[in-house]
Amino acid sequence: MSLMEHLSELRGRLFKCTLAVFILGTVSLLFAKPIFGVLMRPVLDALPEGNRALIYTSGIEELNVLMKVGVYCGIFLTTPVILWQIWGFVSPGLFPEERRYAAPFVMFGSLAFIAGACFCYFAVLPSMFKFLLNEEETLALEQRLDTARLRADDALRFLRVGDAERAGALAKETSASLRADGEGQSPAPERAPSQSVELKSRLAGLGKLVDAAADGYGVQSRGVLRQAVEKKVVAVTAYAKQDYAAASVAMDEAASLLAGVAPTRTEELSGLWKLEKELSAGEARHEAARWTRPMLTMHEQLSLVLLLILAFGIIFELPLVMALLGVVGVVQSKWLFKYQRHAFVVCLIAAAIITPTGDVVNLSLMAGPMLLCYELGVLLVWLVERRRARNAAETGITPVS
């Protein structure tokens, strides 16, 4: 075939690939939103609880994102067609016995691309976004506070059913655990904790404590409870006027009055109030540590996820591509062995460029499969050369090196 005939055939095969992408992409548009939700699951799971949402900054951004999902899904689904057209383009230059590898090439090529995409989705993306969107110290503090808050609620439930002794014991245990877990683990926040946030949380805790005491001992202590509620109203008024010192004093007085609800359980009730104050201080520190928060756009996160999925799909295709190049005689195993160290360096640099994080784990998850695929490709090229040499020996034809 002449050069123009080769170019004409290439144009025809590219047209077939484009037509397949267009048809399958159009079909994918019908399911673009559910597919987008699946693609964004690793991103949303890495976001803090209560902030798991993506934003769009223009009226047509959501439409553009769904269109992009459809196009990329079309490319993904067209992988077998693309591989078949590639094989059809190079097959005229192959021996007859080599042309029978068309079906395995298409099948294993499609499976390799799917395997690379799945490896990226299930192994790389969750750890990557968790590293990008969460700070370990802040996350650890949040987990300790959540656990302590659940135990404090259980302590209040014991008080609500009249078991102040069990409530006090659980509060004391939780308070000690909270202090022990926080020693040396909570770095000083870059911003000072907000007194407003702390007092607001403390007011809510005082309200829960009053309600629990009223349910457990309210029949015989209505007068004391009324005085405690009056003090809490004073504290709320002071808080509204931003007189935080007066609000703090009024809340402490209200908590002291609650001790009169069960005079024999003063220590237990004081322990419950102490725990509420510690939790409020911890929540203020956590709020101060999270002064930067992610607001992720749909378009940017989709582009990042698709880039990584396609990158891993192509990386897992590397052995088959190298084997194909070996079949047509473009590369030789001895040349690949000679420049193996250079290939390792190139793989590491490419992994560092593609990986958006700087941690060793995600870099290894990118570079490791890349290096293994390169080694597998070298092995396949070597096997192709051995088979070609054996066939040439059987037919009496000297292979061209």
GROMACS .gro file of C-alpha atoms in nm:
model
  401
    1MET     CA    1   0.000   0.000   0.000
    2SER     CA    2   0.113   0.352  -0.074
    3LEU     CA    3   0.133   0.624   0.189
    4MET     CA    4  -0.194   0.778   0.071
    5GLU     CA    5  -0.365   0.442   0.093
    6HIS     CA    6  -0.239   0.398   0.450
    7LEU     CA    7  -0.364   0.746   0.540
    8SER     CA    8  -0.699   0.676   0.377
    9GLU     CA    9  -0.738   0.355   0.575
   10LEU     CA   10  -0.639   0.534   0.896
   11ARG     CA   11  -0.899   0.802   0.829
   12GLY     CA   12  -1.167   0.540   0.779
   13ARG     CA   13  -1.084   0.363   1.102
   14LEU     CA   14  -1.074   0.691   1.297
   15PHE     CA   15  -1.417   0.775   1.156
   16LYS     CA   16  -1.552   0.440   1.279
   17CYS     CA   17  -1.409   0.503   1.626
   18THR     CA   18  -1.559   0.853   1.634
   19LEU     CA   19  -1.898   0.724   1.522
   20ALA     CA   20  -1.895   0.457   1.795
   21VAL     CA   21  -1.804   0.716   2.059
   22PHE     CA   22  -2.086   0.942   1.939
   23ILE     CA   23  -2.350   0.667   1.948
   24LEU     CA   24  -2.251   0.519   2.283
   25GLY     CA   25  -2.193   0.867   2.431
   26THR     CA   26  -2.546   0.969   2.331
   27VAL     CA   27  -2.688   0.663   2.501
   28SER     CA   28  -2.478   0.735   2.812
   29LEU     CA   29  -2.632   1.083   2.837
   30LEU     CA   30  -2.959   0.921   2.944
   31PHE     CA   31  -2.784   0.790   3.255
   32ALA     CA   32  -2.533   1.073   3.302
   33LYS     CA   33  -2.652   1.189   3.644
   34PRO     CA   34  -2.645   0.846   3.815
   35ILE     CA   35  -2.306   0.778   3.656
   36PHE     CA   36  -2.180   1.114   3.784
   37GLY     CA   37  -2.299   1.022   4.133
   38VAL     CA   38  -2.103   0.697   4.120
   39LEU     CA   39  -1.789   0.874   3.997
   40MET     CA   40  -1.809   1.134   4.274
   41ARG     CA   41  -1.867   0.884   4.556
   42PRO     CA   42  -1.496   0.873   4.660
   43VAL     CA   43  -1.494   1.253   4.673
   44LEU     CA   44  -1.813   1.282   4.877
   45ASP     CA   45  -1.712   1.007   5.119
   46ALA     CA   46  -1.390   1.195   5.197
   47LEU     CA   47  -1.572   1.520   5.283
   48PRO     CA   48  -1.667   1.598   5.644
   49GLU     CA   49  -2.006   1.479   5.766
   50GLY     CA   50  -2.274   1.735   5.687
   51ASN     CA   51  -2.068   1.897   5.410
   52ARG     CA   52  -2.090   1.624   5.147
   53ALA     CA   53  -2.197   1.825   4.845
   54LEU     CA   54  -2.047   1.970   4.529
   55ILE     CA   55  -2.119   2.317   4.401
   56TYR     CA   56  -2.149   2.468   4.054
   57THR     CA   57  -2.045   2.824   3.980
   58SER     CA   58  -2.251   2.894   3.668
   59GLY     CA   59  -2.596   2.812   3.538
   60ILE     CA   60  -2.470   2.580   3.265
   61GLU     CA   61  -2.191   2.409   3.459
   62GLU     CA   62  -2.410   2.118   3.565
   63LEU     CA   63  -2.521   2.064   3.205
   64ASN     CA   64  -2.161   2.078   3.083
   65VAL     CA   65  -2.059   1.825   3.348
   66LEU     CA   66  -2.330   1.581   3.245
   67MET     CA   67  -2.233   1.622   2.879
   68LYS     CA   68  -1.872   1.548   2.970
   69VAL     CA   69  -1.980   1.238   3.160
   70GLY     CA   70  -2.164   1.116   2.852
   71VAL     CA   71  -1.864   1.173   2.622
   72TYR     CA   72  -1.618   0.997   2.851
   73CYS     CA   73  -1.856   0.709   2.908
   74GLY     CA   74  -1.881   0.678   2.530
   75ILE     CA   75  -1.501   0.658   2.508
   76PHE     CA   76  -1.492   0.403   2.788
   77LEU     CA   77  -1.756   0.181   2.629
   78THR     CA   78  -1.593   0.214   2.287
   79THR     CA   79  -1.263   0.065   2.409
   80PRO     CA   80  -1.323  -0.273   2.235
   81VAL     CA   81  -1.409  -0.096   1.909
   82ILE     CA   82  -1.097   0.122   1.930
   83LEU     CA   83  -0.875  -0.178   2.001
   84TRP     CA   84  -1.032  -0.370   1.712
   85GLN     CA   85  -0.965  -0.083   1.472
   86ILE     CA   86  -0.604  -0.057   1.592
   87TRP     CA   87  -0.555  -0.427   1.529
   88GLY     CA   88  -0.720  -0.402   1.189
   89PHE     CA   89  -0.483  -0.121   1.092
   90VAL     CA   90  -0.164  -0.312   1.182
   91SER     CA   91  -0.277  -0.662   1.084
   92PRO     CA   92  -0.177  -0.635   0.713
   93GLY     CA   93   0.187  -0.624   0.824
   94LEU     CA   94   0.164  -0.942   1.032
   95PHE     CA   95   0.217  -1.308   0.951
   96PRO     CA   96  -0.100  -1.512   0.899
   97GLU     CA   97  -0.046  -1.702   1.225
   98GLU     CA   98  -0.008  -1.370   1.410
   99ARG     CA   99  -0.335  -1.231   1.280
  100ARG     CA  100  -0.533  -1.486   1.477
  101TYR     CA  101  -0.445  -1.295   1.794
  102ALA     CA  102  -0.699  -1.026   1.705
  103ALA     CA  103  -0.975  -1.154   1.934
  104PRO     CA  104  -0.743  -1.209   2.235
  105PHE     CA  105  -0.590  -0.866   2.181
  106VAL     CA  106  -0.930  -0.696   2.187
  107MET     CA  107  -1.058  -0.902   2.478
  108PHE     CA  108  -0.752  -0.868   2.701
  109GLY     CA  109  -0.710  -0.504   2.604
  110SER     CA  110  -1.066  -0.427   2.715
  111LEU     CA  111  -1.021  -0.624   3.038
  112ALA     CA  112  -0.692  -0.447   3.109
  113PHE     CA  113  -0.852  -0.105   3.066
  114ILE     CA  114  -1.141  -0.201   3.294
  115ALA     CA  115  -0.898  -0.342   3.551
  116GLY     CA  116  -0.699  -0.019   3.551
  117ALA     CA  117  -1.012   0.192   3.592
  118CYS     CA  118  -1.138  -0.028   3.878
  119PHE     CA  119  -0.799  -0.020   4.051
  120CYS     CA  120  -0.802   0.359   4.036
  121TYR     CA  121  -1.162   0.388   4.158
  122PHE     CA  122  -1.142   0.143   4.448
  123ALA     CA  123  -0.777   0.168   4.558
  124VAL     CA  124  -0.640   0.510   4.459
  125LEU     CA  125  -0.925   0.761   4.472
  126PRO     CA  126  -1.052   0.693   4.830
  127SER     CA  127  -0.707   0.723   4.989
  128MET     CA  128  -0.613   1.018   4.770
  129PHE     CA  129  -0.920   1.228   4.850
  130LYS     CA  130  -0.902   1.134   5.217
  131PHE     CA  131  -0.545   1.267   5.220
  132LEU     CA  132  -0.641   1.583   5.031
  133LEU     CA  133  -0.962   1.675   5.214
  134ASN     CA  134  -0.888   1.575   5.574
  135GLU     CA  135  -0.619   1.663   5.824
  136GLU     CA  136  -0.532   1.372   6.049
  137GLU     CA  137  -0.515   1.577   6.371
  138THR     CA  138  -0.847   1.750   6.306
  139LEU     CA  139  -1.013   1.423   6.209
  140ALA     CA  140  -0.883   1.249   6.522
  141LEU     CA  141  -1.015   1.532   6.742
  142GLU     CA  142  -1.352   1.515   6.570
  143GLN     CA  143  -1.375   1.140   6.630
  144ARG     CA  144  -1.289   1.179   6.999
  145LEU     CA  145  -1.549   1.451   7.041
  146ASP     CA  146  -1.816   1.247   6.863
  147THR     CA  147  -1.750   0.947   7.088
  148ALA     CA  148  -1.749   1.162   7.400
  149ARG     CA  149  -2.074   1.333   7.297
  150LEU     CA  150  -2.246   0.997   7.249
  151ARG     CA  151  -2.134   0.885   7.595
  152ALA     CA  152  -2.244   1.217   7.748
  153ASP     CA  153  -2.590   1.170   7.594
  154ASP     CA  154  -2.607   0.822   7.749
  155ALA     CA  155  -2.509   0.968   8.087
  156LEU     CA  156  -2.795   1.217   8.059
  157ARG     CA  157  -3.032   0.934   7.977
  158PHE     CA  158  -2.932   0.760   8.300
  159LEU     CA  159  -3.003   1.084   8.485
  160ARG     CA  160  -3.337   1.111   8.306
  161VAL     CA  161  -3.449   0.775   8.445
  162GLY     CA  162  -3.334   0.869   8.796
  163ASP     CA  163  -3.004   0.679   8.808
  164ALA     CA  164  -2.773   0.967   8.898
  165GLU     CA  165  -2.504   0.733   9.029
  166ARG     CA  166  -2.463   0.556   8.694
  167ALA     CA  167  -2.485   0.889   8.512
  168GLY     CA  168  -2.208   1.039   8.724
  169ALA     CA  169  -1.984   0.733   8.684
  170LEU     CA  170  -2.022   0.739   8.305
  171ALA     CA  171  -1.957   1.115   8.295
  172LYS     CA  172  -1.643   1.076   8.505
  173GLU     CA  173  -1.519   0.794   8.285
  174THR     CA  174  -1.588   0.990   7.966
  175SER     CA  175  -1.420   1.303   8.097
  176ALA     CA  176  -1.106   1.109   8.195
  177SER     CA  177  -1.098   0.931   7.857
  178LEU     CA  178  -1.140   1.259   7.670
  179ARG     CA  179  -0.849   1.420   7.855
  180ALA     CA  180  -0.626   1.112   7.818
  181ASP     CA  181  -0.691   1.081   7.445
  182GLY     CA  182  -0.622   1.449   7.390
  183GLU     CA  183  -0.288   1.466   7.567
  184GLY     CA  184  -0.019   1.536   7.311
  185GLN     CA  185  -0.256   1.468   7.019
  186SER     CA  186  -0.436   1.798   6.969
  187PRO     CA  187  -0.200   2.059   6.826
  188ALA     CA  188  -0.265   2.423   6.901
  189PRO     CA  189  -0.505   2.559   6.638
  190GLU     CA  190  -0.381   2.831   6.408
  191ARG     CA  191  -0.671   3.049   6.523
  192ALA     CA  192  -0.782   3.107   6.881
  193PRO     CA  193  -1.098   2.910   6.972
  194SER     CA  194  -1.412   3.118   6.948
  195GLN     CA  195  -1.562   3.200   7.287
  196SER     CA  196  -1.898   3.245   7.118
  197VAL     CA  197  -1.892   2.890   6.978
  198GLU     CA  198  -1.789   2.745   7.314
  199LEU     CA  199  -2.059   2.926   7.512
  200LYS     CA  200  -2.327   2.843   7.257
  201SER     CA  201  -2.241   2.473   7.288
  202ARG     CA  202  -2.231   2.507   7.667
  203LEU     CA  203  -2.578   2.663   7.670
  204ALA     CA  204  -2.711   2.369   7.468
  205GLY     CA  205  -2.545   2.125   7.711
  206LEU     CA  206  -2.693   2.306   8.009
  207GLY     CA  207  -3.038   2.281   7.852
  208LYS     CA  208  -2.997   1.903   7.810
  209LEU     CA  209  -2.881   1.872   8.170
  210VAL     CA  210  -3.182   2.069   8.299
  211ASP     CA  211  -3.423   1.857   8.093
  212ALA     CA  212  -3.267   1.532   8.216
  213ALA     CA  213  -3.280   1.646   8.580
  214ALA     CA  214  -3.643   1.753   8.538
  215ASP     CA  215  -3.740   1.412   8.399
  216GLY     CA  216  -3.555   1.221   8.670
  217TYR     CA  217  -3.621   1.434   8.982
  218GLY     CA  218  -3.863   1.708   8.875
  219VAL     CA  219  -4.161   1.598   9.086
  220GLN     CA  220  -4.001   1.684   9.418
  221SER     CA  221  -3.775   1.968   9.302
  222ARG     CA  222  -3.980   2.197   9.083
  223GLY     CA  223  -3.872   2.509   9.272
  224VAL     CA  224  -3.502   2.438   9.231
  225LEU     CA  225  -3.550   2.357   8.864
  226ARG     CA  226  -3.736   2.682   8.812
  227GLN     CA  227  -3.447   2.878   8.963
  228ALA     CA  228  -3.199   2.694   8.740
  229VAL     CA  229  -3.406   2.773   8.432
  230GLU     CA  230  -3.423   3.140   8.537
  231LYS     CA  231  -3.044   3.149   8.560
  232LYS     CA  232  -3.019   2.988   8.218
  233VAL     CA  233  -3.245   3.263   8.078
  234VAL     CA  234  -3.008   3.519   8.229
  235ALA     CA  235  -2.717   3.341   8.063
  236VAL     CA  236  -2.892   3.345   7.725
  237THR     CA  237  -2.964   3.717   7.760
  238ALA     CA  238  -2.601   3.789   7.843
  239TYR     CA  239  -2.487   3.575   7.552
  240ALA     CA  240  -2.713   3.768   7.316
  241LYS     CA  241  -2.551   4.091   7.437
  242GLN     CA  242  -2.205   3.931   7.385
  243ASP     CA  243  -2.135   3.961   7.756
  244TYR     CA  244  -1.965   3.623   7.761
  245ALA     CA  245  -1.820   3.657   8.110
  246ALA     CA  246  -2.165   3.718   8.263
  247ALA     CA  247  -2.311   3.435   8.056
  248SER     CA  248  -2.045   3.194   8.183
  249VAL     CA  249  -2.107   3.292   8.545
  250ALA     CA  250  -2.485   3.257   8.507
  251MET     CA  251  -2.448   2.909   8.357
  252ASP     CA  252  -2.222   2.796   8.643
  253GLU     CA  253  -2.479   2.927   8.892
  254ALA     CA  254  -2.756   2.740   8.711
  255ALA     CA  255  -2.552   2.420   8.724
  256SER     CA  256  -2.490   2.474   9.097
  257LEU     CA  257  -2.861   2.511   9.156
  258LEU     CA  258  -2.921   2.180   8.977
  259ALA     CA  259  -2.723   2.010   9.252
  260GLY     CA  260  -3.018   2.082   9.482
  261VAL     CA  261  -3.242   1.862   9.271
  262ALA     CA  262  -3.078   1.554   9.424
  263PRO     CA  263  -2.881   1.669   9.732
  264THR     CA  264  -2.723   1.327   9.777
  265ARG     CA  265  -2.593   1.328   9.416
  266THR     CA  266  -2.424   1.667   9.406
  267GLU     CA  267  -2.091   1.521   9.292
  268GLU     CA  268  -2.249   1.329   9.008
  269LEU     CA  269  -2.439   1.633   8.879
  270SER     CA  270  -2.124   1.846   8.900
  271GLY     CA  271  -1.941   1.581   8.699
  272LEU     CA  272  -2.204   1.595   8.428
  273TRP     CA  273  -2.172   1.972   8.404
  274LYS     CA  274  -1.793   1.946   8.398
  275LEU     CA  275  -1.816   1.704   8.106
  276GLU     CA  276  -2.045   1.940   7.917
  277LYS     CA  277  -1.793   2.223   7.964
  278GLU     CA  278  -1.506   2.005   7.839
  279LEU     CA  279  -1.705   1.902   7.534
  280SER     CA  280  -1.789   2.265   7.458
  281ALA     CA  281  -1.422   2.365   7.482
  282GLY     CA  282  -1.326   2.074   7.255
  283GLU     CA  283  -1.587   2.170   6.995
  284ALA     CA  284  -1.455   2.527   6.998
  285ARG     CA  285  -1.099   2.400   6.940
  286HIS     CA  286  -1.223   2.178   6.658
  287GLU     CA  287  -1.407   2.468   6.499
  288ALA     CA  288  -1.093   2.683   6.520
  289ALA     CA  289  -0.880   2.408   6.362
  290ARG     CA  290  -1.121   2.377   6.068
  291TRP     CA  291  -1.096   2.739   5.959
  292THR     CA  292  -1.028   2.624   5.600
  293ARG     CA  293  -1.300   2.407   5.449
  294PRO     CA  294  -1.337   2.247   5.106
  295MET     CA  295  -1.589   2.385   4.858
  296LEU     CA  296  -1.548   2.162   4.554
  297THR     CA  297  -1.695   2.234   4.213
  298MET     CA  298  -1.853   1.965   3.999
  299HIS     CA  299  -1.640   2.037   3.693
  300GLU     CA  300  -1.301   2.033   3.865
  301GLN     CA  301  -1.364   1.712   4.058
  302LEU     CA  302  -1.503   1.533   3.754
  303SER     CA  303  -1.200   1.635   3.547
  304LEU     CA  304  -0.963   1.507   3.816
  305VAL     CA  305  -1.145   1.175   3.860
  306LEU     CA  306  -1.173   1.112   3.486
  307LEU     CA  307  -0.808   1.202   3.430
  308LEU     CA  308  -0.693   0.951   3.688
  309ILE     CA  309  -0.930   0.676   3.572
  310LEU     CA  310  -0.821   0.716   3.210
  311ALA     CA  311  -0.455   0.735   3.315
  312PHE     CA  312  -0.477   0.406   3.501
  313GLY     CA  313  -0.673   0.247   3.218
  314ILE     CA  314  -0.397   0.345   2.974
  315ILE     CA  315  -0.125   0.230   3.217
  316PHE     CA  316  -0.281  -0.116   3.235
  317GLU     CA  317  -0.287  -0.123   2.854
  318LEU     CA  318   0.091  -0.072   2.844
  319PRO     CA  319   0.186  -0.443   2.827
  320LEU     CA  320  -0.046  -0.505   2.530
  321VAL     CA  321   0.076  -0.194   2.349
  322MET     CA  322   0.437  -0.299   2.401
  323ALA     CA  323   0.355  -0.650   2.279
  324LEU     CA  324   0.188  -0.504   1.969
  325LEU     CA  325   0.492  -0.288   1.900
  326GLY     CA  326   0.706  -0.596   1.942
  327VAL     CA  327   0.489  -0.788   1.694
  328VAL     CA  328   0.532  -0.521   1.425
  329GLY     CA  329   0.903  -0.492   1.504
  330VAL     CA  330   0.906  -0.137   1.637
  331VAL     CA  331   1.065  -0.232   1.973
  332GLN     CA  332   1.294  -0.516   2.077
  333SER     CA  333   1.335  -0.680   2.415
  334LYS     CA  334   1.713  -0.623   2.426
  335TRP     CA  335   1.657  -0.250   2.376
  336LEU     CA  336   1.392  -0.246   2.651
  337PHE     CA  337   1.624  -0.434   2.889
  338LYS     CA  338   1.907  -0.194   2.811
  339TYR     CA  339   1.708   0.116   2.901
  340GLN     CA  340   1.515  -0.043   3.189
  341ARG     CA  341   1.661   0.191   3.453
  342HIS     CA  342   1.572   0.491   3.241
  343ALA     CA  343   1.217   0.358   3.208
  344PHE     CA  344   1.191   0.330   3.588
  345VAL     CA  345   1.292   0.694   3.628
  346VAL     CA  346   1.042   0.801   3.361
  347CYS     CA  347   0.765   0.602   3.534
  348LEU     CA  348   0.839   0.766   3.869
  349ILE     CA  349   0.842   1.114   3.716
  350ALA     CA  350   0.517   1.046   3.530
  351ALA     CA  351   0.355   0.913   3.848
  352ALA     CA  352   0.465   1.222   4.043
  353ILE     CA  353   0.319   1.450   3.774
  354ILE     CA  354  -0.013   1.265   3.741
  355THR     CA  355  -0.068   1.209   4.114
  356PRO     CA  356  -0.217   1.528   4.266
  357THR     CA  357  -0.097   1.444   4.618
  358GLY     CA  358   0.252   1.445   4.761
  359ASP     CA  359   0.224   1.147   4.994
  360VAL     CA  360   0.419   0.827   4.945
  361VAL     CA  361   0.112   0.600   4.952
  362ASN     CA  362  -0.062   0.751   4.649
  363LEU     CA  363   0.265   0.791   4.461
  364SER     CA  364   0.331   0.421   4.517
  365LEU     CA  365  -0.020   0.330   4.405
  366MET     CA  366   0.050   0.510   4.077
  367ALA     CA  367   0.415   0.418   4.018
  368GLY     CA  368   0.387   0.055   4.131
  369PRO     CA  369   0.135  -0.061   3.867
  370MET     CA  370   0.318   0.145   3.605
  371LEU     CA  371   0.648  -0.034   3.673
  372LEU     CA  372   0.481  -0.376   3.688
  373CYS     CA  373   0.304  -0.313   3.357
  374TYR     CA  374   0.634  -0.209   3.199
  375GLU     CA  375   0.804  -0.528   3.320
  376LEU     CA  376   0.511  -0.737   3.194
  377GLY     CA  377   0.536  -0.560   2.858
  378VAL     CA  378   0.907  -0.641   2.833
  379LEU     CA  379   0.829  -1.005   2.906
  380LEU     CA  380   0.558  -1.015   2.639
  381VAL     CA  381   0.792  -0.859   2.378
  382TRP     CA  382   1.054  -1.122   2.463
  383LEU     CA  383   0.799  -1.400   2.422
  384VAL     CA  384   0.687  -1.256   2.088
  385GLU     CA  385   1.045  -1.250   1.964
  386ARG     CA  386   1.105  -1.610   2.075
  387ARG     CA  387   0.791  -1.726   1.899
  388ARG     CA  388   0.883  -1.536   1.584
  389ALA     CA  389   1.234  -1.682   1.584
  390ARG     CA  390   1.092  -2.034   1.627
  391ASN     CA  391   0.846  -1.984   1.343
  392ALA     CA  392   1.122  -1.848   1.122
  393ALA     CA  393   1.341  -2.148   1.202
  394GLU     CA  394   1.060  -2.385   1.109
  395THR     CA  395   0.993  -2.213   0.776
  396GLY     CA  396   1.359  -2.150   0.695
  397ILE     CA  397   1.313  -1.770   0.683
  398THR     CA  398   1.567  -1.552   0.863
  399PRO     CA  399   1.380  -1.297   1.081
  400VAL     CA  400   1.466  -0.929   1.031
  401SER     CA  401   1.612  -0.783   1.353
   0.00000   0.00000   0.00000
